[in-house]
Amino acid sequence: MKTLFLRIFLWLWLAMLAVGVVLVVTSPFFTQSRSRVDRWQQGAERWAEERANRTVQRIAEKGVGSPDGGEAWEHGRRGMPTFVFDPGGREIEGREAPEEAAELARRVAASGEGEVLRRGGLHLVAKPVRDPEGRSYVVVTALHRPPRPVDLLEPAALGWRVAVLALVVGALSFGLARYLAAPVRALRGAAQRLRDGDLAARVGGRVVRRRDEIGELARDFDAMAERLEALLGSQRRLLRDVSHELRSPLARLRVALELARGRAGTEAAGPLDRMEREAGRMDELIGQLLLLERLAAGQPAGEPEDLDLGALLDGVVDDASFEAGAAGVEVRLGATSAVRLRGRPGLLRSAFDNVLRNAIRFAPRGTAIEVDLTLADKVATVRVRDCGSGVPAEHLGSLFEPFARVAEARERASGGAGLGLAITRRAVELHGGGVTARNHPEGGLEVVLELPVAPAAATDRGRG
């Protein structure tokens, strides 16, 4: 089974194998330049030769039987003993000597010429000598000094080997990283599109055809997204159909109310007025539901046009001031920058109006609602702040969801259905912007609407 675990294991194994192969293949070139090896060998030979020359000089001057003659070769530097052989290759003190030293001594005795021999880390220097009485000997100094890593390193050779290793391991690692990261990026992209409301987002492509855990995850994600799209689609269809179906009986109810008002006396005027108000609220709610459904489907009414955002906001504030005055609240329009953008004025008016109505609804009597418009970095920002009690922090994230209720009893008393701010969010998002809410440090709730003023920002971008 081609599991992700097996693939990761094989990739890493191949990478290590490739490193080993490169090391083995390039090892003959590691010391191709012998300058440092020669320096190591020459240094060892020089030390051994100096030791052998001192012993040769003492034997030539005092012989091998002098009180301090044997001292010179018996007590050498640690790791560098000195041996004295007769012409037959026997060590005169009877000490155990390396076989290479005895063999070298016999050759030097036969040739009468000094010789140097290296066997791995063993350096041998042999010198012929005669004592004062004319007897021949061979002095052999043995130095066991294997090369240290620093003695073998050749920067030029090491540099290109490291470069080759880095390229090989880098290429394999890049392939592994790309193999693992590419499907994860595809999954993340699909998840982000789904989060932003694109219910048609799918991973698809080569990722879902993979026969490992990532492929299974991609297939499960696509199945989940398809299920979500079906559920939300049926919910929207139900909401739209119910809203349309309610319009007909509501219209008949209003006609019946008018007929009843004409036949009833003055005593029935109060209940009939109440029924008419509730019918009006129901008609408004149905209208908001239908508008929200169209916005969610990316099908807003009207065509984009060039508009003066400051003038539009000024008109919304003027309209809201009448309702605010009846509630004992003042609406103040502060700083307004000159902002022109391309958008749908009806939608933007509805977005601003819903935020202002929400602020008026919860602002204490005798307070003011502050509205201002600023422009920075090609983004128009509208801030609406009331002086109410604010919203609990845990509810700020869901404030713009349909039917969201922060304080249910107060919301019902105010007549709101929790759709106004949801419509605001959809309308702003259709213009490429965003809306957020926060509790102002000085008290009250502040709603911030951001709209890009670049031409591309006014294109139709539906959020599912």
Short mmCIF file of C-alpha atoms in Angstrom, two decimals:
data_model
loop_
_atom_site.label_atom_id
_atom_site.label_comp_id
_atom_site.label_asym_id
_atom_site.label_seq_id
_atom_site.Cartn_x
_atom_site.Cartn_y
_atom_site.Cartn_z
CA MET A 1 0.00 0.00 0.00
CA LYS A 2 1.43 3.34 -1.05
CA THR A 3 0.88 5.17 2.21
CA LEU A 4 2.24 8.60 3.00
CA PHE A 5 4.42 7.05 5.69
CA LEU A 6 6.01 4.67 3.18
CA ARG A 7 6.63 7.46 0.72
CA ILE A 8 8.27 9.68 3.33
CA PHE A 9 10.40 6.74 4.44
CA LEU A 10 11.48 5.96 0.88
CA TRP A 11 12.31 9.58 0.12
CA LEU A 12 14.47 9.93 3.20
CA TRP A 13 16.10 6.57 2.57
CA LEU A 14 16.91 7.51 -1.00
CA ALA A 15 18.33 10.82 0.17
CA MET A 16 20.65 9.14 2.65
CA LEU A 17 21.59 6.54 0.05
CA ALA A 18 22.41 9.25 -2.44
CA VAL A 19 24.62 10.96 0.14
CA GLY A 20 26.45 7.71 0.79
CA VAL A 21 26.92 7.05 -2.91
CA VAL A 22 28.32 10.52 -3.48
CA LEU A 23 30.72 10.04 -0.58
CA VAL A 24 31.95 6.72 -1.92
CA VAL A 25 32.19 7.88 -5.52
CA THR A 26 34.06 11.05 -4.70
CA SER A 27 36.34 9.59 -2.01
CA PRO A 28 39.29 9.04 -4.44
CA PHE A 29 39.21 12.76 -5.16
CA PHE A 30 39.21 13.69 -1.48
CA THR A 31 43.01 13.69 -1.39
CA GLN A 32 43.63 14.16 -5.08
CA SER A 33 45.70 17.23 -4.26
CA ARG A 34 48.43 15.74 -2.07
CA SER A 35 49.88 18.93 -0.69
CA ARG A 36 48.49 18.48 2.82
CA VAL A 37 49.18 14.73 2.80
CA ASP A 38 52.75 15.41 1.78
CA ARG A 39 53.13 17.95 4.57
CA TRP A 40 51.81 15.42 7.07
CA GLN A 41 54.15 12.70 5.79
CA GLN A 42 57.17 14.98 5.59
CA GLY A 43 56.58 16.26 9.10
CA ALA A 44 56.42 12.75 10.52
CA GLU A 45 59.52 11.67 8.61
CA ARG A 46 61.40 14.74 9.78
CA TRP A 47 60.70 13.97 13.43
CA ALA A 48 61.67 10.32 12.99
CA GLU A 49 64.82 11.23 11.04
CA GLU A 50 65.93 13.69 13.71
CA ARG A 51 65.56 10.99 16.32
CA ALA A 52 67.44 8.46 14.18
CA ASN A 53 70.29 10.93 13.46
CA ARG A 54 70.86 11.59 17.16
CA THR A 55 71.08 7.86 17.83
CA VAL A 56 73.41 7.32 14.85
CA GLN A 57 75.69 10.09 16.11
CA ARG A 58 75.93 8.62 19.60
CA ILE A 59 76.63 5.12 18.32
CA ALA A 60 79.30 6.44 15.91
CA GLU A 61 80.98 8.34 18.74
CA LYS A 62 80.53 6.01 21.74
CA GLY A 63 79.35 2.66 20.39
CA VAL A 64 76.41 0.59 21.49
CA GLY A 65 77.90 -0.57 24.77
CA SER A 66 78.52 2.88 26.33
CA PRO A 67 76.62 3.68 29.54
CA ASP A 68 74.46 6.25 27.78
CA GLY A 69 74.55 4.76 24.28
CA GLY A 70 71.55 2.46 24.63
CA GLU A 71 69.77 5.11 26.65
CA ALA A 72 69.24 7.07 23.48
CA TRP A 73 67.26 4.48 21.67
CA GLU A 74 65.60 2.70 24.55
CA HIS A 75 63.94 5.76 26.01
CA GLY A 76 62.64 7.68 23.03
CA ARG A 77 59.73 10.03 22.76
CA ARG A 78 56.47 8.31 23.59
CA GLY A 79 55.11 6.68 20.44
CA MET A 80 58.48 6.95 18.64
CA PRO A 81 60.81 4.09 19.80
CA THR A 82 64.26 3.65 18.30
CA PHE A 83 65.66 0.19 17.53
CA VAL A 84 69.22 -0.89 16.70
CA PHE A 85 69.62 -3.96 14.47
CA ASP A 86 72.71 -5.99 13.53
CA PRO A 87 73.23 -6.85 9.83
CA GLY A 88 71.18 -10.02 10.30
CA GLY A 89 68.11 -8.04 11.26
CA ARG A 90 68.19 -8.88 15.01
CA GLU A 91 67.47 -6.15 17.55
CA ILE A 92 70.59 -5.99 19.72
CA GLU A 93 68.64 -5.41 22.96
CA GLY A 94 66.25 -8.24 22.18
CA ARG A 95 63.26 -5.92 22.18
CA GLU A 96 60.22 -6.76 20.17
CA ALA A 97 60.21 -4.60 17.06
CA PRO A 98 57.67 -4.33 14.25
CA GLU A 99 58.26 -6.82 11.47
CA GLU A 100 58.38 -3.90 9.01
CA ALA A 101 61.29 -2.39 11.02
CA ALA A 102 63.30 -5.67 10.96
CA GLU A 103 62.70 -6.12 7.23
CA LEU A 104 63.71 -2.53 6.53
CA ALA A 105 66.88 -2.94 8.65
CA ARG A 106 67.98 -5.97 6.59
CA ARG A 107 67.51 -4.07 3.34
CA VAL A 108 69.46 -1.06 4.59
CA ALA A 109 72.24 -3.32 5.90
CA ALA A 110 72.53 -4.94 2.49
CA SER A 111 72.45 -1.68 0.53
CA GLY A 112 74.35 0.52 2.96
CA GLU A 113 71.93 3.39 2.15
CA GLY A 114 69.34 4.97 4.45
CA GLU A 115 65.72 4.38 3.62
CA VAL A 116 62.29 5.71 4.62
CA LEU A 117 59.16 3.56 4.70
CA ARG A 118 55.52 4.39 5.46
CA ARG A 119 52.88 1.76 6.10
CA GLY A 120 49.58 3.51 6.87
CA GLY A 121 50.18 5.50 10.02
CA LEU A 122 53.58 3.85 10.74
CA HIS A 123 56.63 5.86 9.65
CA LEU A 124 60.02 4.11 9.61
CA VAL A 125 63.39 5.81 9.12
CA ALA A 126 66.44 3.52 8.83
CA LYS A 127 70.08 4.73 8.92
CA PRO A 128 73.25 2.60 8.65
CA VAL A 129 76.01 3.33 11.18
CA ARG A 130 79.40 1.98 12.28
CA ASP A 131 80.63 2.12 15.86
CA PRO A 132 84.21 3.20 16.70
CA GLU A 133 85.34 -0.43 16.34
CA GLY A 134 83.96 -0.72 12.78
CA ARG A 135 80.94 -2.92 13.50
CA SER A 136 77.90 -2.24 11.32
CA TYR A 137 74.45 -1.54 12.68
CA VAL A 138 71.18 -0.18 11.42
CA VAL A 139 69.22 2.35 13.46
CA VAL A 140 65.47 2.29 12.83
CA THR A 141 63.14 4.92 14.36
CA ALA A 142 59.47 3.97 14.28
CA LEU A 143 56.85 6.69 14.55
CA HIS A 144 53.23 5.62 14.75
CA ARG A 145 51.33 8.75 13.81
CA PRO A 146 48.12 8.30 11.82
CA PRO A 147 46.94 11.40 9.99
CA ARG A 148 44.47 13.64 11.74
CA PRO A 149 41.42 14.88 9.82
CA VAL A 150 42.99 18.30 9.58
CA ASP A 151 46.02 16.72 7.91
CA LEU A 152 43.90 15.24 5.15
CA LEU A 153 41.47 18.06 4.52
CA GLU A 154 42.07 19.86 1.29
CA PRO A 155 39.89 22.99 1.14
CA ALA A 156 39.65 23.01 -2.64
CA ALA A 157 38.60 19.35 -2.88
CA LEU A 158 36.35 19.63 0.18
CA GLY A 159 34.55 22.67 -1.18
CA TRP A 160 33.26 21.11 -4.35
CA ARG A 161 32.33 17.88 -2.56
CA VAL A 162 30.25 19.80 -0.07
CA ALA A 163 28.67 21.70 -2.95
CA VAL A 164 27.78 18.44 -4.73
CA LEU A 165 26.34 16.99 -1.51
CA ALA A 166 24.32 20.14 -0.90
CA LEU A 167 22.92 20.06 -4.44
CA VAL A 168 22.02 16.37 -4.30
CA VAL A 169 20.40 16.55 -0.87
CA GLY A 170 18.77 19.87 -1.75
CA ALA A 171 17.23 18.48 -4.93
CA LEU A 172 15.83 15.44 -3.13
CA SER A 173 14.59 17.55 -0.23
CA PHE A 174 12.97 19.99 -2.64
CA GLY A 175 11.18 17.14 -4.36
CA LEU A 176 9.96 15.78 -1.03
CA ALA A 177 8.87 19.20 0.20
CA ARG A 178 7.06 19.92 -3.05
CA TYR A 179 5.43 16.50 -3.04
CA LEU A 180 4.08 17.06 0.47
CA ALA A 181 3.38 20.80 0.38
CA ALA A 182 1.60 21.10 -2.98
CA PRO A 183 -1.51 19.10 -1.99
CA VAL A 184 -1.58 20.78 1.42
CA ARG A 185 -1.61 24.18 -0.30
CA ALA A 186 -4.44 23.01 -2.54
CA LEU A 187 -6.39 21.84 0.50
CA ARG A 188 -5.75 25.11 2.30
CA GLY A 189 -6.82 27.15 -0.70
CA ALA A 190 -10.08 25.20 -1.00
CA ALA A 191 -10.70 25.57 2.74
CA GLN A 192 -10.16 29.34 2.54
CA ARG A 193 -12.56 29.68 -0.39
CA LEU A 194 -15.15 27.64 1.50
CA ARG A 195 -14.59 29.79 4.59
CA ASP A 196 -15.19 32.92 2.52
CA GLY A 197 -18.52 31.58 1.34
CA ASP A 198 -17.65 29.93 -1.97
CA LEU A 199 -19.67 26.76 -1.57
CA ALA A 200 -18.46 25.51 -4.95
CA ALA A 201 -14.86 25.30 -3.66
CA ARG A 202 -13.34 21.87 -4.27
CA VAL A 203 -9.81 20.47 -4.10
CA GLY A 204 -10.18 18.36 -7.23
CA GLY A 205 -7.41 17.75 -9.72
CA ARG A 206 -4.48 15.45 -9.08
CA VAL A 207 -4.79 15.71 -5.32
CA VAL A 208 -8.01 13.70 -5.10
CA ARG A 209 -6.49 11.04 -7.37
CA ARG A 210 -3.65 10.34 -4.96
CA ARG A 211 -3.71 6.93 -3.33
CA ASP A 212 -2.48 7.98 0.10
CA GLU A 213 -3.77 9.73 3.22
CA ILE A 214 -3.64 13.17 1.59
CA GLY A 215 -5.76 11.94 -1.30
CA GLU A 216 -8.27 10.47 1.15
CA LEU A 217 -8.38 13.77 3.04
CA ALA A 218 -8.98 15.69 -0.20
CA ARG A 219 -11.81 13.35 -1.20
CA ASP A 220 -13.38 13.69 2.25
CA PHE A 221 -13.08 17.47 2.03
CA ASP A 222 -14.78 17.57 -1.37
CA ALA A 223 -17.55 15.32 -0.08
CA MET A 224 -18.02 17.59 2.94
CA ALA A 225 -18.11 20.72 0.77
CA GLU A 226 -20.64 19.11 -1.56
CA ARG A 227 -22.82 18.17 1.39
CA LEU A 228 -22.61 21.70 2.80
CA GLU A 229 -23.50 23.20 -0.56
CA ALA A 230 -26.51 20.92 -0.85
CA LEU A 231 -27.73 21.67 2.69
CA LEU A 232 -27.30 25.43 2.43
CA GLY A 233 -28.77 25.45 -1.06
CA SER A 234 -31.90 23.66 0.14
CA GLN A 235 -32.08 26.03 3.10
CA ARG A 236 -31.91 29.07 0.83
CA ARG A 237 -34.47 27.65 -1.53
CA LEU A 238 -36.78 26.97 1.39
CA LEU A 239 -36.26 30.47 2.74
CA ARG A 240 -36.89 32.05 -0.65
CA ASP A 241 -39.95 29.94 -1.36
CA VAL A 242 -41.44 30.53 2.06
CA SER A 243 -40.81 34.26 1.79
CA HIS A 244 -42.49 34.42 -1.59
CA GLU A 245 -45.42 32.32 -0.39
CA LEU A 246 -45.92 34.58 2.63
CA ARG A 247 -46.24 37.67 0.45
CA SER A 248 -49.59 36.56 -1.02
CA PRO A 249 -51.46 35.86 2.26
CA LEU A 250 -49.90 39.00 3.74
CA ALA A 251 -51.28 41.09 0.89
CA ARG A 252 -54.72 39.51 1.38
CA LEU A 253 -54.47 40.20 5.11
CA ARG A 254 -53.90 43.89 4.46
CA VAL A 255 -56.88 44.00 2.13
CA ALA A 256 -58.99 42.30 4.79
CA LEU A 257 -57.77 44.82 7.36
CA GLU A 258 -58.87 47.71 5.17
CA LEU A 259 -62.29 46.11 4.69
CA ALA A 260 -62.60 45.48 8.42
CA ARG A 261 -61.62 49.06 9.18
CA GLY A 262 -64.40 50.32 6.92
CA ARG A 263 -67.06 48.15 8.55
CA ALA A 264 -65.93 48.35 12.17
CA GLY A 265 -66.58 51.18 14.50
CA THR A 266 -64.18 53.38 16.38
CA GLU A 267 -63.83 50.81 19.14
CA ALA A 268 -61.96 48.44 16.76
CA ALA A 269 -59.55 51.11 15.49
CA GLY A 270 -56.86 50.35 18.10
CA PRO A 271 -56.64 46.57 17.48
CA LEU A 272 -56.82 47.11 13.73
CA ASP A 273 -53.97 49.63 13.85
CA ARG A 274 -51.92 47.14 15.85
CA MET A 275 -52.62 44.41 13.30
CA GLU A 276 -51.61 46.75 10.49
CA ARG A 277 -48.32 47.60 12.19
CA GLU A 278 -47.51 43.93 12.72
CA ALA A 279 -48.38 43.19 9.09
CA GLY A 280 -46.04 45.98 8.06
CA ARG A 281 -43.24 44.54 10.18
CA MET A 282 -43.85 41.12 8.69
CA ASP A 283 -43.72 42.59 5.18
CA GLU A 284 -40.46 44.35 6.04
CA LEU A 285 -39.00 41.11 7.44
CA ILE A 286 -39.95 39.21 4.31
CA GLY A 287 -38.34 41.91 2.20
CA GLN A 288 -35.14 41.69 4.25
CA LEU A 289 -35.10 37.90 3.92
CA LEU A 290 -35.44 38.09 0.15
CA LEU A 291 -32.76 40.78 -0.07
CA LEU A 292 -30.40 38.75 2.08
CA GLU A 293 -30.99 35.68 -0.06
CA ARG A 294 -30.22 37.62 -3.25
CA LEU A 295 -27.08 39.07 -1.73
CA ALA A 296 -25.94 35.65 -0.53
CA ALA A 297 -26.44 34.31 -4.04
CA GLY A 298 -24.48 37.23 -5.51
CA GLN A 299 -27.51 38.61 -7.34
CA PRO A 300 -27.99 42.18 -6.08
CA ALA A 301 -30.45 44.50 -7.78
CA GLY A 302 -29.28 47.44 -9.83
CA GLU A 303 -26.12 48.17 -11.77
CA PRO A 304 -22.86 49.65 -10.42
CA GLU A 305 -22.40 53.35 -11.02
CA ASP A 306 -19.98 56.12 -10.09
CA LEU A 307 -21.13 57.78 -6.89
CA ASP A 308 -20.06 60.28 -4.25
CA LEU A 309 -19.82 58.27 -1.06
CA GLY A 310 -19.79 61.37 1.15
CA ALA A 311 -23.02 62.71 -0.35
CA LEU A 312 -24.67 59.30 -0.05
CA LEU A 313 -23.65 59.01 3.61
CA ASP A 314 -24.87 62.56 4.28
CA GLY A 315 -28.29 61.65 2.92
CA VAL A 316 -28.48 58.51 5.07
CA VAL A 317 -27.56 60.53 8.17
CA ASP A 318 -30.26 63.12 7.38
CA ASP A 319 -32.90 60.40 7.04
CA ALA A 320 -31.79 58.69 10.25
CA SER A 321 -31.84 61.95 12.18
CA PHE A 322 -35.67 62.03 12.13
CA GLU A 323 -35.91 58.60 13.75
CA ALA A 324 -33.06 59.46 16.15
CA GLY A 325 -34.81 62.69 17.23
CA ALA A 326 -37.92 60.75 18.22
CA ALA A 327 -35.73 58.48 20.37
CA GLY A 328 -33.95 61.42 21.99
CA VAL A 329 -30.66 60.64 20.24
CA GLU A 330 -28.53 62.89 18.07
CA VAL A 331 -26.67 61.74 14.96
CA ARG A 332 -23.49 63.71 14.25
CA LEU A 333 -21.71 63.52 10.92
CA GLY A 334 -18.07 64.38 11.58
CA ALA A 335 -15.17 64.43 9.19
CA THR A 336 -15.95 63.40 5.62
CA SER A 337 -13.26 62.95 3.00
CA ALA A 338 -13.94 63.39 -0.70
CA VAL A 339 -14.50 59.81 -1.83
CA ARG A 340 -15.75 58.61 -5.18
CA LEU A 341 -16.14 54.96 -6.03
CA ARG A 342 -18.07 52.66 -8.30
CA GLY A 343 -20.83 50.76 -6.58
CA ARG A 344 -24.53 50.18 -6.10
CA PRO A 345 -25.99 53.17 -4.24
CA GLY A 346 -29.09 51.29 -3.10
CA LEU A 347 -27.04 48.56 -1.46
CA LEU A 348 -24.62 50.98 0.18
CA ARG A 349 -27.47 53.14 1.44
CA SER A 350 -29.10 50.05 2.95
CA ALA A 351 -25.79 49.03 4.54
CA PHE A 352 -25.24 52.43 6.19
CA ASP A 353 -28.89 52.76 7.17
CA ASN A 354 -28.96 49.38 8.92
CA VAL A 355 -25.90 50.25 10.99
CA LEU A 356 -27.33 53.64 11.97
CA ARG A 357 -30.73 52.18 12.85
CA ASN A 358 -29.04 49.57 15.02
CA ALA A 359 -27.06 52.30 16.80
CA ILE A 360 -30.20 54.43 17.33
CA ARG A 361 -32.08 51.44 18.68
CA PHE A 362 -29.61 50.85 21.52
CA ALA A 363 -28.24 54.34 22.18
CA PRO A 364 -29.36 55.85 25.53
CA ARG A 365 -31.51 58.98 25.39
CA GLY A 366 -29.57 62.20 25.45
CA THR A 367 -26.48 60.70 23.78
CA ALA A 368 -25.01 61.20 20.32
CA ILE A 369 -24.05 58.78 17.54
CA GLU A 370 -20.84 59.78 15.78
CA VAL A 371 -20.36 59.07 12.06
CA ASP A 372 -17.26 59.90 10.04
CA LEU A 373 -15.78 59.02 6.65
CA THR A 374 -12.02 58.88 5.98
CA LEU A 375 -9.86 57.83 3.03
CA ALA A 376 -6.42 56.23 3.35
CA ASP A 377 -4.45 53.94 1.02
CA LYS A 378 -7.37 53.81 -1.47
CA VAL A 379 -9.70 52.45 1.21
CA ALA A 380 -12.74 54.44 2.37
CA THR A 381 -13.56 53.84 6.03
CA VAL A 382 -16.94 54.66 7.59
CA ARG A 383 -17.11 54.57 11.40
CA VAL A 384 -20.36 54.57 13.32
CA ARG A 385 -20.11 54.75 17.11
CA ASP A 386 -22.88 54.87 19.69
CA CYS A 387 -22.61 55.49 23.43
CA GLY A 388 -24.58 52.46 24.54
CA SER A 389 -23.52 49.53 26.68
CA GLY A 390 -21.62 47.79 23.89
CA VAL A 391 -21.69 44.10 23.05
CA PRO A 392 -20.17 41.22 25.07
CA ALA A 393 -16.84 40.27 23.53
CA GLU A 394 -17.94 36.69 22.86
CA HIS A 395 -20.79 37.95 20.62
CA LEU A 396 -18.78 40.38 18.48
CA GLY A 397 -17.81 37.66 15.99
CA SER A 398 -21.42 36.65 15.30
CA LEU A 399 -22.90 40.14 15.26
CA PHE A 400 -23.20 40.14 11.45
CA GLU A 401 -24.72 36.68 11.14
CA PRO A 402 -28.38 36.35 10.15
CA PHE A 403 -30.81 36.26 13.09
CA ALA A 404 -27.99 36.96 15.54
CA ARG A 405 -29.31 38.21 18.88
CA VAL A 406 -27.09 39.68 21.55
CA ALA A 407 -29.77 40.66 24.04
CA GLU A 408 -32.83 38.73 22.98
CA ALA A 409 -35.42 40.41 25.18
CA ARG A 410 -34.27 43.90 24.24
CA GLU A 411 -34.01 42.91 20.57
CA ARG A 412 -37.54 41.63 20.51
CA ALA A 413 -38.76 44.75 22.27
CA SER A 414 -37.09 46.88 19.65
CA GLY A 415 -38.71 44.98 16.84
CA GLY A 416 -35.46 43.87 15.17
CA ALA A 417 -35.09 40.46 13.61
CA GLY A 418 -31.30 40.29 13.43
CA LEU A 419 -31.11 40.71 9.65
CA GLY A 420 -30.01 44.34 9.24
CA LEU A 421 -26.33 43.86 10.09
CA ALA A 422 -26.22 40.63 8.07
CA ILE A 423 -27.46 42.60 5.04
CA THR A 424 -24.82 45.24 5.77
CA ARG A 425 -22.05 42.66 5.71
CA ARG A 426 -23.24 41.11 2.46
CA ALA A 427 -23.62 44.48 0.79
CA VAL A 428 -20.14 45.64 1.83
CA GLU A 429 -18.56 42.33 0.78
CA LEU A 430 -20.21 42.59 -2.63
CA HIS A 431 -18.26 45.84 -3.04
CA GLY A 432 -14.99 44.10 -2.15
CA GLY A 433 -14.88 45.47 1.40
CA GLY A 434 -15.40 44.26 4.92
CA VAL A 435 -17.15 45.22 8.13
CA THR A 436 -16.07 44.73 11.75
CA ALA A 437 -17.36 45.71 15.16
CA ARG A 438 -15.59 46.42 18.42
CA ASN A 439 -16.31 47.86 21.82
CA HIS A 440 -14.85 51.35 21.89
CA PRO A 441 -12.38 52.01 24.72
CA GLU A 442 -14.47 55.02 25.81
CA GLY A 443 -17.71 53.05 25.77
CA GLY A 444 -20.29 52.03 23.21
CA LEU A 445 -20.12 49.94 20.06
CA GLU A 446 -18.12 51.03 17.02
CA VAL A 447 -18.89 49.53 13.61
CA VAL A 448 -16.24 50.01 10.91
CA LEU A 449 -17.08 49.60 7.22
CA GLU A 450 -14.17 49.53 4.75
CA LEU A 451 -14.68 49.96 1.00
CA PRO A 452 -11.88 49.92 -1.59
CA VAL A 453 -12.12 52.84 -3.98
CA ALA A 454 -10.05 51.25 -6.78
CA PRO A 455 -12.11 50.51 -9.90
CA ALA A 456 -11.54 46.76 -9.49
CA ALA A 457 -13.17 46.91 -6.07
CA ALA A 458 -16.61 47.64 -7.52
CA THR A 459 -16.90 44.41 -9.49
CA ASP A 460 -19.61 41.92 -8.58
CA ARG A 461 -18.17 39.41 -6.16
CA GLY A 462 -20.86 37.31 -4.61
CA ARG A 463 -20.27 35.60 -1.29
CA GLY A 464 -22.08 32.29 -1.01
#
